Amino acid sequence: DVIHGYRTIFPVPLGEAASWDLVSMERTAAIAAAESKASGVHWTFAPMVDIARDPRWGRVIEGAGEDTFLGSKIAFARVRGFQGTDYSANNRILATAKHWVGYGAAEAGRDYNTTNLSERSLREIYFPPFKSAIDAGVDSFMTSFN
């Protein structure tokens, strides 16, 4: 995973999200992509675009937090940063939008735990960041493993 940098380490995704600086987030993903591609890495299992609202969940730090609007904007920026418009370029890598879907809603903050989500919650809270990743051109998804 190239989650918050490769050789150059940037703030964790939750910390970057607190800045609301989408240009910076796209740029840090682009730098990480260039550094990892130079080392022979062609694919990252990032960004994590799960909406997470329970701070007990151990993977909260890897995502953009609890806000669907912000999470969707960040999903777009980070995918575009990793991939650009052509991830075969010598400074870009394939991004993965993860974890489809609802992984951040694990009950009691326990990793791999069950979720209880209505269709409305899925459509209004959990799907939008993945749609933004698609709009940015992401070509890889990781499934949820609740």
mmCIF file of N, CA and C in Angstrom:
data_model
loop_
_atom_site.group_PDB
_atom_site.id
_atom_site.type_symbol
_atom_site.label_atom_id
_atom_site.label_comp_id
_atom_site.label_asym_id
_atom_site.label_seq_id
_atom_site.Cartn_x
_atom_site.Cartn_y
_atom_site.Cartn_z
ATOM 1 N N ASP A 1 0.832 -1.188 0.000
ATOM 2 C CA ASP A 1 0.000 0.000 0.000
ATOM 3 C C ASP A 1 0.875 1.249 0.000
ATOM 4 N N VAL A 2 0.522 2.191 -0.832
ATOM 5 C CA VAL A 2 1.166 3.505 -0.834
ATOM 6 C C VAL A 2 0.102 4.447 -0.281
ATOM 7 N N ILE A 3 0.015 4.496 1.035
ATOM 8 C CA ILE A 3 -1.119 5.161 1.681
ATOM 9 C C ILE A 3 -0.879 6.645 1.924
ATOM 10 N N HIS A 4 0.297 6.989 2.445
ATOM 11 C CA HIS A 4 0.577 8.416 2.679
ATOM 12 C C HIS A 4 2.030 8.736 2.357
ATOM 13 N N GLY A 5 2.404 8.294 1.189
ATOM 14 C CA GLY A 5 3.749 8.534 0.704
ATOM 15 C C GLY A 5 4.456 7.227 0.419
ATOM 16 N N TYR A 6 5.603 7.336 -0.225
ATOM 17 C CA TYR A 6 6.420 6.158 -0.517
ATOM 18 C C TYR A 6 7.794 6.384 0.088
ATOM 19 N N ARG A 7 8.631 7.171 -0.552
ATOM 20 C CA ARG A 7 9.920 7.557 0.042
ATOM 21 C C ARG A 7 9.707 8.811 0.903
ATOM 22 N N THR A 8 8.996 9.757 0.359
ATOM 23 C CA THR A 8 8.627 10.965 1.091
ATOM 24 C C THR A 8 7.339 10.641 1.850
ATOM 25 N N ILE A 9 7.345 10.863 3.134
ATOM 26 C CA ILE A 9 6.174 10.543 3.950
ATOM 27 C C ILE A 9 5.378 11.824 4.203
ATOM 28 N N PHE A 10 4.101 11.749 3.880
ATOM 29 C CA PHE A 10 3.180 12.874 4.062
ATOM 30 C C PHE A 10 2.266 12.599 5.250
ATOM 31 N N PRO A 11 1.479 13.564 5.674
ATOM 32 C CA PRO A 11 0.525 13.300 6.760
ATOM 33 C C PRO A 11 -0.409 12.140 6.392
ATOM 34 N N VAL A 12 -0.867 11.444 7.397
ATOM 35 C CA VAL A 12 -1.809 10.344 7.173
ATOM 36 C C VAL A 12 -3.067 10.903 6.503
ATOM 37 N N PRO A 13 -3.807 10.072 5.769
ATOM 38 C CA PRO A 13 -4.974 10.574 5.045
ATOM 39 C C PRO A 13 -5.984 11.336 5.909
ATOM 40 N N LEU A 14 -6.233 10.891 7.122
ATOM 41 C CA LEU A 14 -7.177 11.612 7.975
ATOM 42 C C LEU A 14 -6.648 13.006 8.310
ATOM 43 N N GLY A 15 -5.355 13.123 8.517
ATOM 44 C CA GLY A 15 -4.742 14.428 8.768
ATOM 45 C C GLY A 15 -4.826 15.334 7.552
ATOM 46 N N GLU A 16 -4.561 14.775 6.373
ATOM 47 C CA GLU A 16 -4.704 15.560 5.143
ATOM 48 C C GLU A 16 -6.146 16.016 4.962
ATOM 49 N N ALA A 17 -7.084 15.131 5.259
ATOM 50 C CA ALA A 17 -8.501 15.469 5.109
ATOM 51 C C ALA A 17 -8.878 16.662 5.974
ATOM 52 N N ALA A 18 -8.279 16.772 7.146
ATOM 53 C CA ALA A 18 -8.588 17.883 8.049
ATOM 54 C C ALA A 18 -8.207 19.233 7.451
ATOM 55 N N SER A 19 -7.308 19.219 6.474
ATOM 56 C CA SER A 19 -6.898 20.478 5.840
ATOM 57 C C SER A 19 -7.889 20.968 4.787
ATOM 58 N N TRP A 20 -8.699 20.089 4.242
ATOM 59 C CA TRP A 20 -9.620 20.384 3.142
ATOM 60 C C TRP A 20 -8.877 20.894 1.905
ATOM 61 N N ASP A 21 -7.588 20.663 1.819
ATOM 62 C CA ASP A 21 -6.766 21.153 0.708
ATOM 63 C C ASP A 21 -6.661 20.068 -0.366
ATOM 64 N N LEU A 22 -7.625 20.045 -1.269
ATOM 65 C CA LEU A 22 -7.700 19.011 -2.288
ATOM 66 C C LEU A 22 -6.528 19.057 -3.256
ATOM 67 N N VAL A 23 -6.043 20.246 -3.573
ATOM 68 C CA VAL A 23 -4.892 20.383 -4.470
ATOM 69 C C VAL A 23 -3.673 19.719 -3.840
ATOM 70 N N SER A 24 -3.461 19.967 -2.558
ATOM 71 C CA SER A 24 -2.343 19.359 -1.854
ATOM 72 C C SER A 24 -2.470 17.837 -1.809
ATOM 73 N N MET A 25 -3.681 17.338 -1.560
ATOM 74 C CA MET A 25 -3.885 15.890 -1.498
ATOM 75 C C MET A 25 -3.630 15.232 -2.849
ATOM 76 N N GLU A 26 -4.057 15.874 -3.915
ATOM 77 C CA GLU A 26 -3.770 15.331 -5.247
ATOM 78 C C GLU A 26 -2.262 15.331 -5.500
ATOM 79 N N ARG A 27 -1.601 16.385 -5.076
ATOM 80 C CA ARG A 27 -0.150 16.508 -5.284
ATOM 81 C C ARG A 27 0.619 15.468 -4.471
ATOM 82 N N THR A 28 0.242 15.242 -3.210
ATOM 83 C CA THR A 28 0.969 14.242 -2.412
ATOM 84 C C THR A 28 0.781 12.847 -3.007
ATOM 85 N N ALA A 29 -0.399 12.548 -3.535
ATOM 86 C CA ALA A 29 -0.614 11.252 -4.194
ATOM 87 C C ALA A 29 0.230 11.156 -5.465
ATOM 88 N N ALA A 30 0.360 12.255 -6.192
ATOM 89 C CA ALA A 30 1.170 12.254 -7.409
ATOM 90 C C ALA A 30 2.649 12.039 -7.092
ATOM 91 N N ILE A 31 3.129 12.662 -6.036
ATOM 92 C CA ILE A 31 4.528 12.467 -5.634
ATOM 93 C C ILE A 31 4.750 11.015 -5.212
ATOM 94 N N ALA A 32 3.838 10.483 -4.428
ATOM 95 C CA ALA A 32 3.945 9.082 -4.006
ATOM 96 C C ALA A 32 3.915 8.150 -5.220
ATOM 97 N N ALA A 33 3.090 8.468 -6.196
ATOM 98 C CA ALA A 33 3.023 7.652 -7.414
ATOM 99 C C ALA A 33 4.349 7.679 -8.163
ATOM 100 N N ALA A 34 4.917 8.856 -8.336
ATOM 101 C CA ALA A 34 6.184 8.979 -9.056
ATOM 102 C C ALA A 34 7.300 8.222 -8.334
ATOM 103 N N GLU A 35 7.366 8.365 -7.018
ATOM 104 C CA GLU A 35 8.411 7.677 -6.256
ATOM 105 C C GLU A 35 8.242 6.161 -6.296
ATOM 106 N N SER A 36 7.019 5.699 -6.152
ATOM 107 C CA SER A 36 6.804 4.252 -6.149
ATOM 108 C C SER A 36 7.013 3.662 -7.544
ATOM 109 N N LYS A 37 6.583 4.363 -8.584
ATOM 110 C CA LYS A 37 6.788 3.873 -9.953
ATOM 111 C C LYS A 37 8.281 3.759 -10.251
ATOM 112 N N ALA A 38 9.078 4.718 -9.775
ATOM 113 C CA ALA A 38 10.529 4.674 -9.987
ATOM 114 C C ALA A 38 11.167 3.460 -9.306
ATOM 115 N N SER A 39 10.504 2.937 -8.276
ATOM 116 C CA SER A 39 11.005 1.752 -7.567
ATOM 117 C C SER A 39 10.423 0.454 -8.114
ATOM 118 N N GLY A 40 9.575 0.556 -9.123
ATOM 119 C CA GLY A 40 9.006 -0.640 -9.726
ATOM 120 C C GLY A 40 7.613 -0.998 -9.266
ATOM 121 N N VAL A 41 6.996 -0.157 -8.432
ATOM 122 C CA VAL A 41 5.619 -0.390 -7.986
ATOM 123 C C VAL A 41 4.686 0.237 -9.023
ATOM 124 N N HIS A 42 3.734 -0.545 -9.511
ATOM 125 C CA HIS A 42 2.840 -0.067 -10.557
ATOM 126 C C HIS A 42 1.384 0.049 -10.098
ATOM 127 N N TRP A 43 1.102 -0.356 -8.853
ATOM 128 C CA TRP A 43 -0.286 -0.445 -8.400
ATOM 129 C C TRP A 43 -0.315 -0.239 -6.890
ATOM 130 N N THR A 44 -1.190 0.611 -6.425
ATOM 131 C CA THR A 44 -1.367 0.806 -4.985
ATOM 132 C C THR A 44 -2.771 0.408 -4.555
ATOM 133 N N PHE A 45 -2.870 -0.072 -3.342
ATOM 134 C CA PHE A 45 -4.174 -0.370 -2.755
ATOM 135 C C PHE A 45 -4.625 0.831 -1.937
ATOM 136 N N ALA A 46 -4.718 1.947 -2.601
ATOM 137 C CA ALA A 46 -5.161 3.215 -2.029
ATOM 138 C C ALA A 46 -5.800 4.008 -3.159
ATOM 139 N N PRO A 47 -6.689 4.904 -2.879
ATOM 140 C CA PRO A 47 -7.079 5.400 -1.566
ATOM 141 C C PRO A 47 -8.188 4.568 -0.930
ATOM 142 N N MET A 48 -8.198 4.595 0.391
ATOM 143 C CA MET A 48 -9.339 4.041 1.114
ATOM 144 C C MET A 48 -10.397 5.134 1.132
ATOM 145 N N VAL A 49 -11.547 4.846 0.556
ATOM 146 C CA VAL A 49 -12.595 5.864 0.450
ATOM 147 C C VAL A 49 -13.802 5.541 1.329
ATOM 148 N N ASP A 50 -13.614 4.620 2.267
ATOM 149 C CA ASP A 50 -14.683 4.285 3.204
ATOM 150 C C ASP A 50 -15.062 5.498 4.039
ATOM 151 N N ILE A 51 -16.331 5.660 4.295
ATOM 152 C CA ILE A 51 -16.802 6.647 5.263
ATOM 153 C C ILE A 51 -16.786 5.949 6.622
ATOM 154 N N ALA A 52 -16.086 6.531 7.566
ATOM 155 C CA ALA A 52 -15.931 5.918 8.887
ATOM 156 C C ALA A 52 -16.413 6.888 9.952
ATOM 157 N N ARG A 53 -17.366 6.446 10.754
ATOM 158 C CA ARG A 53 -17.957 7.318 11.769
ATOM 159 C C ARG A 53 -17.775 6.803 13.185
ATOM 160 N N ASP A 54 -17.044 5.729 13.345
ATOM 161 C CA ASP A 54 -16.773 5.189 14.671
ATOM 162 C C ASP A 54 -15.267 5.239 14.907
ATOM 163 N N PRO A 55 -14.815 6.156 15.762
ATOM 164 C CA PRO A 55 -13.371 6.327 15.957
ATOM 165 C C PRO A 55 -12.682 5.108 16.568
ATOM 166 N N ARG A 56 -13.443 4.153 17.052
ATOM 167 C CA ARG A 56 -12.822 2.936 17.591
ATOM 168 C C ARG A 56 -12.280 2.035 16.493
ATOM 169 N N TRP A 57 -12.787 2.202 15.267
ATOM 170 C CA TRP A 57 -12.340 1.363 14.161
ATOM 171 C C TRP A 57 -10.884 1.689 13.850
ATOM 172 N N GLY A 58 -10.046 0.712 13.840
ATOM 173 C CA GLY A 58 -8.610 0.912 13.711
ATOM 174 C C GLY A 58 -8.129 1.454 12.385
ATOM 175 N N ARG A 59 -8.996 1.499 11.371
ATOM 176 C CA ARG A 59 -8.560 1.963 10.059
ATOM 177 C C ARG A 59 -9.061 3.364 9.730
ATOM 178 N N VAL A 60 -9.637 4.048 10.696
ATOM 179 C CA VAL A 60 -10.143 5.405 10.473
ATOM 180 C C VAL A 60 -9.045 6.306 9.914
ATOM 181 N N ILE A 61 -7.851 6.163 10.395
ATOM 182 C CA ILE A 61 -6.733 7.021 10.014
ATOM 183 C C ILE A 61 -6.378 6.927 8.535
ATOM 184 N N GLU A 62 -6.754 5.826 7.899
ATOM 185 C CA GLU A 62 -6.406 5.581 6.497
ATOM 186 C C GLU A 62 -7.364 6.271 5.525
ATOM 187 N N GLY A 63 -8.472 6.783 6.016
ATOM 188 C CA GLY A 63 -9.475 7.394 5.145
ATOM 189 C C GLY A 63 -9.646 8.878 5.393
ATOM 190 N N ALA A 64 -10.742 9.408 4.847
ATOM 191 C CA ALA A 64 -11.011 10.843 4.920
ATOM 192 C C ALA A 64 -11.963 11.222 6.041
ATOM 193 N N GLY A 65 -12.412 10.248 6.820
ATOM 194 C CA GLY A 65 -13.267 10.569 7.952
ATOM 195 C C GLY A 65 -14.729 10.271 7.732
ATOM 196 N N GLU A 66 -15.580 11.113 8.331
ATOM 197 C CA GLU A 66 -17.003 10.809 8.431
ATOM 198 C C GLU A 66 -17.898 11.571 7.469
ATOM 199 N N ASP A 67 -17.345 12.522 6.727
ATOM 200 C CA ASP A 67 -18.175 13.375 5.886
ATOM 201 C C ASP A 67 -18.206 12.872 4.440
ATOM 202 N N THR A 68 -19.381 12.557 3.947
ATOM 203 C CA THR A 68 -19.534 12.011 2.601
ATOM 204 C C THR A 68 -19.114 13.010 1.525
ATOM 205 N N PHE A 69 -19.482 14.278 1.683
ATOM 206 C CA PHE A 69 -19.114 15.286 0.691
ATOM 207 C C PHE A 69 -17.604 15.402 0.574
ATOM 208 N N LEU A 70 -16.928 15.615 1.706
ATOM 209 C CA LEU A 70 -15.475 15.748 1.697
ATOM 210 C C LEU A 70 -14.821 14.449 1.228
ATOM 211 N N GLY A 71 -15.305 13.323 1.720
ATOM 212 C CA GLY A 71 -14.741 12.039 1.313
ATOM 213 C C GLY A 71 -14.818 11.818 -0.182
ATOM 214 N N SER A 72 -15.897 12.268 -0.791
ATOM 215 C CA SER A 72 -16.049 12.135 -2.237
ATOM 216 C C SER A 72 -15.057 13.011 -2.990
ATOM 217 N N LYS A 73 -14.866 14.228 -2.524
ATOM 218 C CA LYS A 73 -13.904 15.131 -3.161
ATOM 219 C C LYS A 73 -12.481 14.587 -3.036
ATOM 220 N N ILE A 74 -12.168 14.047 -1.862
ATOM 221 C CA ILE A 74 -10.831 13.493 -1.639
ATOM 222 C C ILE A 74 -10.616 12.238 -2.471
ATOM 223 N N ALA A 75 -11.635 11.408 -2.596
ATOM 224 C CA ALA A 75 -11.510 10.207 -3.430
ATOM 225 C C ALA A 75 -11.105 10.598 -4.849
ATOM 226 N N PHE A 76 -11.768 11.602 -5.400
ATOM 227 C CA PHE A 76 -11.441 12.066 -6.750
ATOM 228 C C PHE A 76 -9.999 12.566 -6.808
ATOM 229 N N ALA A 77 -9.628 13.431 -5.857
ATOM 230 C CA ALA A 77 -8.293 14.034 -5.871
ATOM 231 C C ALA A 77 -7.191 12.985 -5.741
ATOM 232 N N ARG A 78 -7.369 12.029 -4.856
ATOM 233 C CA ARG A 78 -6.312 11.037 -4.645
ATOM 234 C C ARG A 78 -6.201 10.066 -5.822
ATOM 235 N N VAL A 79 -7.317 9.666 -6.394
ATOM 236 C CA VAL A 79 -7.250 8.804 -7.589
ATOM 237 C C VAL A 79 -6.550 9.559 -8.709
ATOM 238 N N ARG A 80 -6.943 10.793 -8.929
ATOM 239 C CA ARG A 80 -6.326 11.590 -9.994
ATOM 240 C C ARG A 80 -4.836 11.806 -9.708
ATOM 241 N N GLY A 81 -4.490 11.979 -8.437
ATOM 242 C CA GLY A 81 -3.082 12.136 -8.084
ATOM 243 C C GLY A 81 -2.261 10.890 -8.375
ATOM 244 N N PHE A 82 -2.760 9.735 -7.994
ATOM 245 C CA PHE A 82 -2.042 8.487 -8.259
ATOM 246 C C PHE A 82 -1.976 8.170 -9.751
ATOM 247 N N GLN A 83 -3.101 8.288 -10.433
ATOM 248 C CA GLN A 83 -3.195 7.816 -11.810
ATOM 249 C C GLN A 83 -2.996 8.889 -12.866
ATOM 250 N N GLY A 84 -3.254 10.157 -12.541
ATOM 251 C CA GLY A 84 -3.318 11.168 -13.577
ATOM 252 C C GLY A 84 -4.433 10.798 -14.540
ATOM 253 N N THR A 85 -4.241 11.071 -15.806
ATOM 254 C CA THR A 85 -5.219 10.657 -16.804
ATOM 255 C C THR A 85 -4.740 9.430 -17.571
ATOM 256 N N ASP A 86 -3.508 8.976 -17.270
ATOM 257 C CA ASP A 86 -2.934 7.799 -17.935
ATOM 258 C C ASP A 86 -1.948 7.129 -16.982
ATOM 259 N N TYR A 87 -2.417 6.085 -16.300
ATOM 260 C CA TYR A 87 -1.545 5.466 -15.306
ATOM 261 C C TYR A 87 -0.429 4.618 -15.908
ATOM 262 N N SER A 88 -0.326 4.573 -17.234
ATOM 263 C CA SER A 88 0.830 3.911 -17.843
ATOM 264 C C SER A 88 2.015 4.874 -17.954
ATOM 265 N N ALA A 89 1.800 6.142 -17.641
ATOM 266 C CA ALA A 89 2.882 7.124 -17.683
ATOM 267 C C ALA A 89 3.974 6.728 -16.680
ATOM 268 N N ASN A 90 5.187 7.205 -16.919
ATOM 269 C CA ASN A 90 6.317 6.784 -16.084
ATOM 270 C C ASN A 90 6.305 7.362 -14.667
ATOM 271 N N ASN A 91 5.342 8.220 -14.352
ATOM 272 C CA ASN A 91 5.245 8.790 -13.010
ATOM 273 C C ASN A 91 3.871 8.559 -12.382
ATOM 274 N N ARG A 92 3.117 7.595 -12.899
ATOM 275 C CA ARG A 92 1.764 7.312 -12.393
ATOM 276 C C ARG A 92 1.615 5.829 -12.093
ATOM 277 N N ILE A 93 0.707 5.507 -11.179
ATOM 278 C CA ILE A 93 0.418 4.122 -10.839
ATOM 279 C C ILE A 93 -1.095 3.908 -10.782
ATOM 280 N N LEU A 94 -1.490 2.666 -10.876
ATOM 281 C CA LEU A 94 -2.897 2.309 -10.784
ATOM 282 C C LEU A 94 -3.365 2.467 -9.338
ATOM 283 N N ALA A 95 -4.480 3.134 -9.156
ATOM 284 C CA ALA A 95 -5.076 3.319 -7.825
ATOM 285 C C ALA A 95 -6.157 2.263 -7.601
ATOM 286 N N THR A 96 -6.469 2.024 -6.340
ATOM 287 C CA THR A 96 -7.538 1.102 -5.957
ATOM 288 C C THR A 96 -8.473 1.807 -4.989
ATOM 289 N N ALA A 97 -9.739 1.922 -5.339
ATOM 290 C CA ALA A 97 -10.740 2.456 -4.408
ATOM 291 C C ALA A 97 -11.165 1.308 -3.502
ATOM 292 N N LYS A 98 -11.014 1.509 -2.220
ATOM 293 C CA LYS A 98 -11.362 0.438 -1.285
ATOM 294 C C LYS A 98 -12.122 1.007 -0.097
ATOM 295 N N HIS A 99 -12.957 0.257 0.534
ATOM 296 C CA HIS A 99 -13.354 -1.136 0.405
ATOM 297 C C HIS A 99 -14.830 -1.164 0.060
ATOM 298 N N TRP A 100 -15.155 -1.640 -1.108
ATOM 299 C CA TRP A 100 -16.524 -1.669 -1.617
ATOM 300 C C TRP A 100 -17.320 -2.682 -0.840
ATOM 301 N N VAL A 101 -18.273 -2.363 -0.114
ATOM 302 C CA VAL A 101 -18.706 -1.065 0.370
ATOM 303 C C VAL A 101 -19.208 -1.247 1.799
ATOM 304 N N GLY A 102 -19.115 -0.221 2.593
ATOM 305 C CA GLY A 102 -19.614 -0.254 3.961
ATOM 306 C C GLY A 102 -18.617 -0.778 4.977
ATOM 307 N N TYR A 103 -17.382 -0.976 4.566
ATOM 308 C CA TYR A 103 -16.377 -1.509 5.487
ATOM 309 C C TYR A 103 -16.155 -0.560 6.666
ATOM 310 N N GLY A 104 -16.256 0.729 6.421
ATOM 311 C CA GLY A 104 -16.083 1.710 7.485
ATOM 312 C C GLY A 104 -17.230 1.753 8.476
ATOM 313 N N ALA A 105 -18.274 0.982 8.228
ATOM 314 C CA ALA A 105 -19.431 0.952 9.123
ATOM 315 C C ALA A 105 -19.435 -0.291 10.017
ATOM 316 N N ALA A 106 -18.285 -0.893 10.183
ATOM 317 C CA ALA A 106 -18.197 -2.092 11.019
ATOM 318 C C ALA A 106 -18.733 -1.786 12.420
ATOM 319 N N GLU A 107 -19.581 -2.650 12.919
ATOM 320 C CA GLU A 107 -20.212 -2.413 14.222
ATOM 321 C C GLU A 107 -19.195 -2.492 15.353
ATOM 322 N N ALA A 108 -19.376 -1.602 16.321
ATOM 323 C CA ALA A 108 -18.549 -1.524 17.528
ATOM 324 C C ALA A 108 -17.089 -1.224 17.225
ATOM 325 N N GLY A 109 -16.808 -0.716 16.024
ATOM 326 C CA GLY A 109 -15.442 -0.362 15.683
ATOM 327 C C GLY A 109 -14.512 -1.549 15.530
ATOM 328 N N ARG A 110 -15.063 -2.724 15.368
ATOM 329 C CA ARG A 110 -14.239 -3.937 15.279
ATOM 330 C C ARG A 110 -13.985 -4.296 13.827
ATOM 331 N N ASP A 111 -12.718 -4.415 13.478
ATOM 332 C CA ASP A 111 -12.335 -4.785 12.125
ATOM 333 C C ASP A 111 -12.955 -6.127 11.745
ATOM 334 N N TYR A 112 -13.391 -6.243 10.524
ATOM 335 C CA TYR A 112 -14.018 -7.451 9.957
ATOM 336 C C TYR A 112 -15.386 -7.752 10.565
ATOM 337 N N ASN A 113 -15.941 -6.840 11.321
ATOM 338 C CA ASN A 113 -17.226 -7.095 11.964
ATOM 339 C C ASN A 113 -18.376 -6.884 10.973
ATOM 340 N N THR A 114 -19.546 -7.271 11.386
ATOM 341 C CA THR A 114 -20.733 -7.118 10.549
ATOM 342 C C THR A 114 -21.133 -5.648 10.448
ATOM 343 N N THR A 115 -21.986 -5.372 9.479
ATOM 344 C CA THR A 115 -22.584 -4.052 9.324
ATOM 345 C C THR A 115 -24.088 -4.237 9.172
ATOM 346 N N ASN A 116 -24.816 -3.207 9.508
ATOM 347 C CA ASN A 116 -26.263 -3.219 9.339
ATOM 348 C C ASN A 116 -26.630 -1.899 8.671
ATOM 349 N N LEU A 117 -26.693 -1.914 7.346
ATOM 350 C CA LEU A 117 -26.890 -0.693 6.587
ATOM 351 C C LEU A 117 -28.161 -0.766 5.752
ATOM 352 N N SER A 118 -28.903 0.310 5.785
ATOM 353 C CA SER A 118 -30.092 0.390 4.936
ATOM 354 C C SER A 118 -29.668 0.755 3.518
ATOM 355 N N GLU A 119 -30.562 0.533 2.580
ATOM 356 C CA GLU A 119 -30.280 0.933 1.201
ATOM 357 C C GLU A 119 -30.067 2.444 1.123
ATOM 358 N N ARG A 120 -30.846 3.181 1.891
ATOM 359 C CA ARG A 120 -30.690 4.641 1.884
ATOM 360 C C ARG A 120 -29.302 5.053 2.381
ATOM 361 N N SER A 121 -28.827 4.440 3.460
ATOM 362 C CA SER A 121 -27.480 4.746 3.962
ATOM 363 C C SER A 121 -26.419 4.409 2.919
ATOM 364 N N LEU A 122 -26.569 3.278 2.277
ATOM 365 C CA LEU A 122 -25.607 2.901 1.235
ATOM 366 C C LEU A 122 -25.577 3.953 0.134
ATOM 367 N N ARG A 123 -26.744 4.336 -0.351
ATOM 368 C CA ARG A 123 -26.813 5.270 -1.481
ATOM 369 C C ARG A 123 -26.401 6.697 -1.113
ATOM 370 N N GLU A 124 -26.738 7.148 0.092
ATOM 371 C CA GLU A 124 -26.479 8.542 0.466
ATOM 372 C C GLU A 124 -25.139 8.762 1.158
ATOM 373 N N ILE A 125 -24.615 7.736 1.834
ATOM 374 C CA ILE A 125 -23.404 7.908 2.628
ATOM 375 C C ILE A 125 -22.222 7.143 2.051
ATOM 376 N N TYR A 126 -22.411 5.888 1.733
ATOM 377 C CA TYR A 126 -21.283 5.008 1.424
ATOM 378 C C TYR A 126 -20.945 4.894 -0.061
ATOM 379 N N PHE A 127 -21.914 5.029 -0.963
ATOM 380 C CA PHE A 127 -21.633 4.929 -2.397
ATOM 381 C C PHE A 127 -20.942 6.162 -2.983
ATOM 382 N N PRO A 128 -21.287 7.397 -2.571
ATOM 383 C CA PRO A 128 -20.757 8.572 -3.268
ATOM 384 C C PRO A 128 -19.233 8.650 -3.410
ATOM 385 N N PRO A 129 -18.429 8.311 -2.400
ATOM 386 C CA PRO A 129 -16.990 8.381 -2.639
ATOM 387 C C PRO A 129 -16.512 7.410 -3.730
ATOM 388 N N PHE A 130 -17.157 6.267 -3.831
ATOM 389 C CA PHE A 130 -16.789 5.318 -4.882
ATOM 390 C C PHE A 130 -17.180 5.860 -6.253
ATOM 391 N N LYS A 131 -18.320 6.539 -6.328
ATOM 392 C CA LYS A 131 -18.725 7.180 -7.583
ATOM 393 C C LYS A 131 -17.707 8.238 -7.983
ATOM 394 N N SER A 132 -17.212 8.993 -7.023
ATOM 395 C CA SER A 132 -16.189 9.997 -7.321
ATOM 396 C C SER A 132 -14.900 9.346 -7.811
ATOM 397 N N ALA A 133 -14.536 8.218 -7.217
ATOM 398 C CA ALA A 133 -13.354 7.493 -7.675
ATOM 399 C C ALA A 133 -13.533 7.041 -9.126
ATOM 400 N N ILE A 134 -14.725 6.563 -9.456
ATOM 401 C CA ILE A 134 -15.024 6.166 -10.839
ATOM 402 C C ILE A 134 -14.915 7.382 -11.754
ATOM 403 N N ASP A 135 -15.483 8.506 -11.329
ATOM 404 C CA ASP A 135 -15.432 9.728 -12.143
ATOM 405 C C ASP A 135 -13.991 10.181 -12.386
ATOM 406 N N ALA A 136 -13.092 9.875 -11.446
ATOM 407 C CA ALA A 136 -11.678 10.234 -11.595
ATOM 408 C C ALA A 136 -10.924 9.230 -12.461
ATOM 409 N N GLY A 137 -11.576 8.109 -12.793
ATOM 410 C CA GLY A 137 -10.954 7.137 -13.683
ATOM 411 C C GLY A 137 -10.378 5.910 -13.024
ATOM 412 N N VAL A 138 -10.687 5.673 -11.762
ATOM 413 C CA VAL A 138 -10.129 4.500 -11.084
ATOM 414 C C VAL A 138 -10.508 3.223 -11.835
ATOM 415 N N ASP A 139 -9.562 2.313 -11.946
ATOM 416 C CA ASP A 139 -9.805 1.062 -12.659
ATOM 417 C C ASP A 139 -9.667 -0.166 -11.781
ATOM 418 N N SER A 140 -9.568 0.034 -10.469
ATOM 419 C CA SER A 140 -9.394 -1.091 -9.565
ATOM 420 C C SER A 140 -10.176 -0.841 -8.285
ATOM 421 N N PHE A 141 -10.851 -1.879 -7.817
ATOM 422 C CA PHE A 141 -11.590 -1.814 -6.565
ATOM 423 C C PHE A 141 -11.177 -2.981 -5.679
ATOM 424 N N MET A 142 -11.164 -2.748 -4.391
ATOM 425 C CA MET A 142 -10.985 -3.822 -3.421
ATOM 426 C C MET A 142 -12.308 -3.995 -2.709
ATOM 427 N N THR A 143 -12.711 -5.234 -2.524
ATOM 428 C CA THR A 143 -13.977 -5.489 -1.851
ATOM 429 C C THR A 143 -13.846 -5.315 -0.353
ATOM 430 N N SER A 144 -14.985 -5.094 0.267
ATOM 431 C CA SER A 144 -15.083 -5.057 1.722
ATOM 432 C C SER A 144 -15.039 -6.478 2.243
ATOM 433 N N PHE A 145 -14.540 -6.655 3.441
ATOM 434 C CA PHE A 145 -14.529 -8.000 4.014
ATOM 435 C C PHE A 145 -15.076 -7.986 5.426
ATOM 436 N N ASN A 146 -16.322 -7.516 5.533
ATOM 437 C CA ASN A 146 -17.017 -7.521 6.819
ATOM 438 C C ASN A 146 -17.410 -8.946 7.148
#
